[in-house]
Short mmCIF file of C-alpha atoms and ligand atoms in Angstrom, two decimals:
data_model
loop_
_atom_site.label_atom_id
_atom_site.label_comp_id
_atom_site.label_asym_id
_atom_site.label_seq_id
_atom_site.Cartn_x
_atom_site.Cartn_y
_atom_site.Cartn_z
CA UNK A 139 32.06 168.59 31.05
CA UNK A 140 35.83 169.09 29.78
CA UNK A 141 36.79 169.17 26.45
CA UNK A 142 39.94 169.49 24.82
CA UNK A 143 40.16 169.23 21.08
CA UNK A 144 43.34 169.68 19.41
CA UNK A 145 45.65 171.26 22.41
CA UNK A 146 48.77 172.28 22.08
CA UNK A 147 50.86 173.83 24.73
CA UNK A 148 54.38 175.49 24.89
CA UNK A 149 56.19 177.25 27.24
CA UNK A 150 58.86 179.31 25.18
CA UNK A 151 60.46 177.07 23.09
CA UNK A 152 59.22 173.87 25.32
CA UNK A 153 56.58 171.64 24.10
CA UNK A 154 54.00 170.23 26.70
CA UNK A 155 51.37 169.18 24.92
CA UNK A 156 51.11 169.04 21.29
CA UNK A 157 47.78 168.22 19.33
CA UNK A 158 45.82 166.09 22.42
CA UNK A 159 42.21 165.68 22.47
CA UNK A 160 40.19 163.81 25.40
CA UNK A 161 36.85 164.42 27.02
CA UNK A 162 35.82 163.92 30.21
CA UNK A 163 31.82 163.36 31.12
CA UNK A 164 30.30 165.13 33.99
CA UNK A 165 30.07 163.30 36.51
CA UNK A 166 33.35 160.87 35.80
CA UNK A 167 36.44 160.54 38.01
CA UNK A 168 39.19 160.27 36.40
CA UNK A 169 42.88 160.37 37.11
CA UNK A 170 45.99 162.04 35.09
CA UNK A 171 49.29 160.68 35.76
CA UNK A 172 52.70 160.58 33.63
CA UNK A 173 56.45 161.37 35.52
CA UNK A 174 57.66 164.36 36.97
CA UNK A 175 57.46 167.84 34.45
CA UNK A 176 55.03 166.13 32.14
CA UNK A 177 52.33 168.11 32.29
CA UNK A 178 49.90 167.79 35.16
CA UNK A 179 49.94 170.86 36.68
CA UNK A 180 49.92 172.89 32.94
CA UNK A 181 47.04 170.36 32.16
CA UNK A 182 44.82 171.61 34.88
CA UNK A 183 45.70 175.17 35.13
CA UNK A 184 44.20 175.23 31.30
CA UNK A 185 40.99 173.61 32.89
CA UNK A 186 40.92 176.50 35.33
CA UNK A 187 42.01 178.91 32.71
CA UNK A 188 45.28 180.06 34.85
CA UNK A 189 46.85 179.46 31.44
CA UNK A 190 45.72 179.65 27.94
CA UNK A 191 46.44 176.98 24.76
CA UNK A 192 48.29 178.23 22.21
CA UNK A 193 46.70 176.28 20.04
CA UNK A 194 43.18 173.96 19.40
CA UNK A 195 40.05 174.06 22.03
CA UNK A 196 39.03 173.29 25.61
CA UNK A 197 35.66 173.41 26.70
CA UNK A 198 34.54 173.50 30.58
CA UNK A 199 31.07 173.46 32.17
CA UNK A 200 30.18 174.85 28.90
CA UNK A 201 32.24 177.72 28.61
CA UNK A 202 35.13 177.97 25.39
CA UNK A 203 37.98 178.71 27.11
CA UNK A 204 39.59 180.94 24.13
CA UNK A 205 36.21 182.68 24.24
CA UNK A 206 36.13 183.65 27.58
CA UNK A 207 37.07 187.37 28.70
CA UNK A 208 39.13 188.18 31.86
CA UNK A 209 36.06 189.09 33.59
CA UNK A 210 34.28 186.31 32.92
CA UNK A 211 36.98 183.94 34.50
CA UNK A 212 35.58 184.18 38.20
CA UNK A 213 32.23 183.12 37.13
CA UNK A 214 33.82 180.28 35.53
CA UNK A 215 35.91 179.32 38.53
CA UNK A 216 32.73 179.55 40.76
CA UNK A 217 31.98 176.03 39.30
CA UNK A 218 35.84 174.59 40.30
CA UNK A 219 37.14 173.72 43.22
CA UNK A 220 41.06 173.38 43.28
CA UNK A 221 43.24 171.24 45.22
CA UNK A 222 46.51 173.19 44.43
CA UNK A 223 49.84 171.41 44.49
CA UNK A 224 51.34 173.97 45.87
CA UNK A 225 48.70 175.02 48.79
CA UNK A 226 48.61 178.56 48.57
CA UNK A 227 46.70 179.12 52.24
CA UNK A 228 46.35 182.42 53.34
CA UNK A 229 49.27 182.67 56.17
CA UNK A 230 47.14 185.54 57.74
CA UNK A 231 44.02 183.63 57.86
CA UNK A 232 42.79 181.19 60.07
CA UNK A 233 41.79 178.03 59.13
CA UNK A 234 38.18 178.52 59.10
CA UNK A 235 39.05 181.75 57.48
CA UNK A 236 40.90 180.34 54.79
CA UNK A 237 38.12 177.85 54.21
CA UNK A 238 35.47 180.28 54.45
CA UNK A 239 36.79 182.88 52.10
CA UNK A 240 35.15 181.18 49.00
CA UNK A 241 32.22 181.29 50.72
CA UNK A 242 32.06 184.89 51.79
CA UNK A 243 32.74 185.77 48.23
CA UNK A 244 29.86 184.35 47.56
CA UNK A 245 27.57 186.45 50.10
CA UNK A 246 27.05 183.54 51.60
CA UNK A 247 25.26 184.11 55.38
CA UNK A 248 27.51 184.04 57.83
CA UNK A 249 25.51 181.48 59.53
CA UNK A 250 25.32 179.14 56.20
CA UNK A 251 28.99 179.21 56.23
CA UNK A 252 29.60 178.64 59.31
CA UNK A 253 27.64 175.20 59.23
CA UNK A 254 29.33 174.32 55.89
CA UNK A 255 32.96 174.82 57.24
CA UNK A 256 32.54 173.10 60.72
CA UNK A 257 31.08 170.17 58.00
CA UNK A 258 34.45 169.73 56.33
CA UNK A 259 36.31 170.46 59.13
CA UNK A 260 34.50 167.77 60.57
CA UNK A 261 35.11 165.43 57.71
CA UNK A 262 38.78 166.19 57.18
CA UNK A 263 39.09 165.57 61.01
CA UNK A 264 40.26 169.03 61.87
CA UNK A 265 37.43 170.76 63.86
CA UNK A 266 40.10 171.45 66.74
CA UNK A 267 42.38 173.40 64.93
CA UNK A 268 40.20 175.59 62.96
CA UNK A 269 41.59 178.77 64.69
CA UNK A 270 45.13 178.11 64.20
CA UNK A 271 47.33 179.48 61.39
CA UNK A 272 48.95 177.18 58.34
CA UNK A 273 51.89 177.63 59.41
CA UNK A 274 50.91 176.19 62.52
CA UNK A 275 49.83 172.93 61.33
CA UNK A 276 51.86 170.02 59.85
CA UNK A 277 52.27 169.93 56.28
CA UNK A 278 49.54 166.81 56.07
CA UNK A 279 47.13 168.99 58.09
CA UNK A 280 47.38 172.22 55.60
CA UNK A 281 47.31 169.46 52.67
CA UNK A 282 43.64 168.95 54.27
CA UNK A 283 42.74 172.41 54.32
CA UNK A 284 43.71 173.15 50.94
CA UNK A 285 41.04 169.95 50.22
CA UNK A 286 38.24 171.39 52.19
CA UNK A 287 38.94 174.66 51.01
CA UNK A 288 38.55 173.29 47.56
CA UNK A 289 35.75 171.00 47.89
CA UNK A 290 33.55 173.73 50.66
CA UNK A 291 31.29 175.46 47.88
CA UNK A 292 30.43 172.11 46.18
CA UNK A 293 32.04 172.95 43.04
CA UNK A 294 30.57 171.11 40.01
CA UNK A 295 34.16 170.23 38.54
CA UNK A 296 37.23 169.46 41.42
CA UNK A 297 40.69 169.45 40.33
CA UNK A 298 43.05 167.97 42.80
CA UNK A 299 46.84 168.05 42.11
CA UNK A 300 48.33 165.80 43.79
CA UNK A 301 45.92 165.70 46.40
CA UNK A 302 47.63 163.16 48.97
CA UNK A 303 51.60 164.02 48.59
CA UNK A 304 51.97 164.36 52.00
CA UNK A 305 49.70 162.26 53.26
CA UNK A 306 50.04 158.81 55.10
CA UNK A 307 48.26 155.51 53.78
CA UNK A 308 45.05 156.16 56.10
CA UNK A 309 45.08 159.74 56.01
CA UNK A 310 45.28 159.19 51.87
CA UNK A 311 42.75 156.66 52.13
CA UNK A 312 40.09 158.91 54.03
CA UNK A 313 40.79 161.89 51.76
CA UNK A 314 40.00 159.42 48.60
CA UNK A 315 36.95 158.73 49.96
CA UNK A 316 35.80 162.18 50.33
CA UNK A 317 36.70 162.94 46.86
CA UNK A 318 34.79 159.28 45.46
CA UNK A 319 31.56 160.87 48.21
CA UNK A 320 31.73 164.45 46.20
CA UNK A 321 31.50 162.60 42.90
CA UNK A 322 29.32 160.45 43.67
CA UNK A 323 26.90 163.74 44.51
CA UNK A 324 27.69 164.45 40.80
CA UNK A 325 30.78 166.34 40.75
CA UNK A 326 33.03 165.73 38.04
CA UNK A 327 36.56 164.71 39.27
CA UNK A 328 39.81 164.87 37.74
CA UNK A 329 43.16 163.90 40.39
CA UNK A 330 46.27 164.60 38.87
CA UNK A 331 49.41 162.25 40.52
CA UNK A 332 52.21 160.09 39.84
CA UNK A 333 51.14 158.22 43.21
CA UNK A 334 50.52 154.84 41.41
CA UNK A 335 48.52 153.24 44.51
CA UNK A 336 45.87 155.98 43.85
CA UNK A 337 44.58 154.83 40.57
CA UNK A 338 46.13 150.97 40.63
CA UNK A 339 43.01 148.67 41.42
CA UNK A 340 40.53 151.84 41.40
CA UNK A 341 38.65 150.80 38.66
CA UNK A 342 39.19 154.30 37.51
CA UNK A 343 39.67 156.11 33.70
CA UNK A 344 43.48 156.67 34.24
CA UNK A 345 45.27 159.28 31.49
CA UNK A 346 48.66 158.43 31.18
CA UNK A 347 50.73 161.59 29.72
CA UNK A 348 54.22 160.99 28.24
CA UNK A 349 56.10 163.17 25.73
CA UNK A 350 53.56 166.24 24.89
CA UNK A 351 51.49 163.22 23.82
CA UNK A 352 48.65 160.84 25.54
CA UNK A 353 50.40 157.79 25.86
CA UNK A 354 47.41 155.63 26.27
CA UNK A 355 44.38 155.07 28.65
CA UNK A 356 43.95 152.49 31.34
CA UNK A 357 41.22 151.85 33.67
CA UNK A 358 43.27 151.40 36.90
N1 LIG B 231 55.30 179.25 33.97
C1 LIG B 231 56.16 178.41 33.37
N2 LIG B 231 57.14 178.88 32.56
C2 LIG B 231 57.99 178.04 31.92
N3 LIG B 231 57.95 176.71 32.04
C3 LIG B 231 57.01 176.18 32.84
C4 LIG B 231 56.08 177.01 33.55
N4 LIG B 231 55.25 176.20 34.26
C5 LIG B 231 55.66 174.94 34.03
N5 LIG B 231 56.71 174.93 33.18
C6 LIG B 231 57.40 173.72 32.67
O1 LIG B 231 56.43 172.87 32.13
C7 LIG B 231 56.76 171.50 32.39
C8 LIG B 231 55.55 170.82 32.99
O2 LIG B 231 55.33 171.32 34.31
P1 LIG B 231 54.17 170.80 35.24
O3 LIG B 231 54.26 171.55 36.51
O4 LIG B 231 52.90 170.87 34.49
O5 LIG B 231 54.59 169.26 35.42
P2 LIG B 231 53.95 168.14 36.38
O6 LIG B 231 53.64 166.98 35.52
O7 LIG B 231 52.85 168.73 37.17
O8 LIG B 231 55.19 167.77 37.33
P3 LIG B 231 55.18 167.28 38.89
O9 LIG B 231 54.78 165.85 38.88
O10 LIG B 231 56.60 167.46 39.29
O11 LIG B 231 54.25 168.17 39.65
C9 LIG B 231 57.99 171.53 33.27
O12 LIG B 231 59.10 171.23 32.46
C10 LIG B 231 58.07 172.95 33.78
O13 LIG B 231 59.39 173.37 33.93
MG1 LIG B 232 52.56 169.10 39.15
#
C-alpha cells in the first residue's frame, strides 16, 4: 500500500532521509517514531505528496509518486485521510462545516453527509459543539476535529501526526481506539509520534527513525 524504495530527502543543504526503503501492507498499522526534527512530518507529507523525493521511489495506493502530475494529486488524496500536526481547521467554518467539507467535495448528498458527520461527532464525543468555531473549542477538542475530519470519508490510507499531543490519557485512549476500529475495517494506518506509551505494549510494527537513516524496527 506504501512503498518507498531508495528515498532520499533534503531540505537545502539538510539531509532527512538518505537511501531508506520500507513497505507498509494495506491494511497494517504501523507507527513512526524517532526525536524531535527527525523526520515524521517530511515522512508523511511524501506519502501525501505535499513534498516530493529528491531521490529513489514511493509508491501509494498504487500510484508512483514521481509519476504523478499536479492534477492528478487530488484524486490521489481522495484515498488519505490526514491527521495534521498542525490542525489547519477552517477558522470560518463550523465544526460540522469543517468536517463536512471533504465530503461536499465529493458531491456527496447533503443528507449522506449529514448522517456521516453527526457519526463522528458522535464518536469523538462532540455532537454538542458541532456549531461552534475552532477557536472556540479547547485545543484537545479541535485535536478531535482535525481526527474526524480526517477519518469522515473513510479514506483507504490515514496518516495521523501526532494524533494525541494534546490529549489526556482517556481522551488518547478513546481516540486510539477509533483509529485500531478504522483499520480494522481495512484501512491502512500509519501514526507518526514520539509519545512512547502509544506504541509501547501495542503489539504494533514500530519504525524507529534516527539520523536520515531507519534505525531499526520493533514491534511495540
Ligand atoms: N519546508 C522546510 N524547509 C526547510 N526545512 C524544513 C522544512 N520542513 C521541515 N524542515 C526541517 O526538516 C527537519 C525534519 O522536520 P519534521 O517536521 O519532519 O520533523 P518531525 O520529526 O516531525 O519533528 P517533531 O517531532 O518536532 O514534529 C527539521 O529539521 C526541519 O527544520
Ligand atoms: Mg512532526
Amino acid at each position: 500500500m506504501i512503498q518507498f524504495s531508495g528515498v532520499s530527502k533534503y531540505y537545502d543543504k539538510e539531509i532527512i532521509f538518505k537511501n531508506i526503503s520500507f513497505t507498509i501492507e494495506k491494511g497494517d498499522l504501523v507507527y513512526v517514531t524517532g526525536p524531535s526534527g527527525v523526520g515524521k512530518t517530511t515522512l508523511l507529507k511524501l506519502i501525501y505528496c505535499a513534498e516530493l523525493p529528491d531521490e529513489g521511489h514511493i509508491n501509494v495506493a498504487g500510484w508512483d509518486l514521481k509519476k504523478l502530475r499536479q492534477g492528478t494529486i487530488p484524486y490521489l488524496r481522495r484515498n488519505i485521510g490526514v491527521v495534521f500536526q498542525d490542525f489547519r481547521l477552517l477558522p470560518n467554518k463550523t465544526v460540522f462545516d469543517n468536517i463536512a467539507l471533504t465530503l461536499k467535495i465529493q458531491d456527496m448528498h447533503p443528507k449522506e453527509i449529514k448522517e456521516n458527520v453527526d457519526e463522528v461527532l458522535k464518536n469523538i464525543r462532540l455532537k454538542h459543539k458541532s456549531y461552534l468555531f475552532p477557536l472556540q473549542l479547547s485545543g484537545g477538542e479541535q485535536q478531535r476535529v482535525v481526527i474526524a475530519r480526517a477519518i469522515v470519508s473513510r479514506p483507504s490510507v490515514l496518516l495521523a501526526d501526532e494524533p494525541t499531543g494534546n490529549l489526556d490519557s482517556d481522551t488518547s485512549a478513546a481516540i486510539m481506539k477509533l483509529f485500531k476500529d478504522i483499520n480494522a475495517k481495512g484501512a491502512t494506518v500509519l501514526i507518526a509520534t514520539h509519545n512512547e506509551t502509544l506504541f509501547q505494549g501495542s503489539g504494533r510494527r514500530t519504525i524507529h527513525l534516527r539520523d536520515s537513516q531507519i534505525e531499526k524496527e520493533t514491534i511495540g
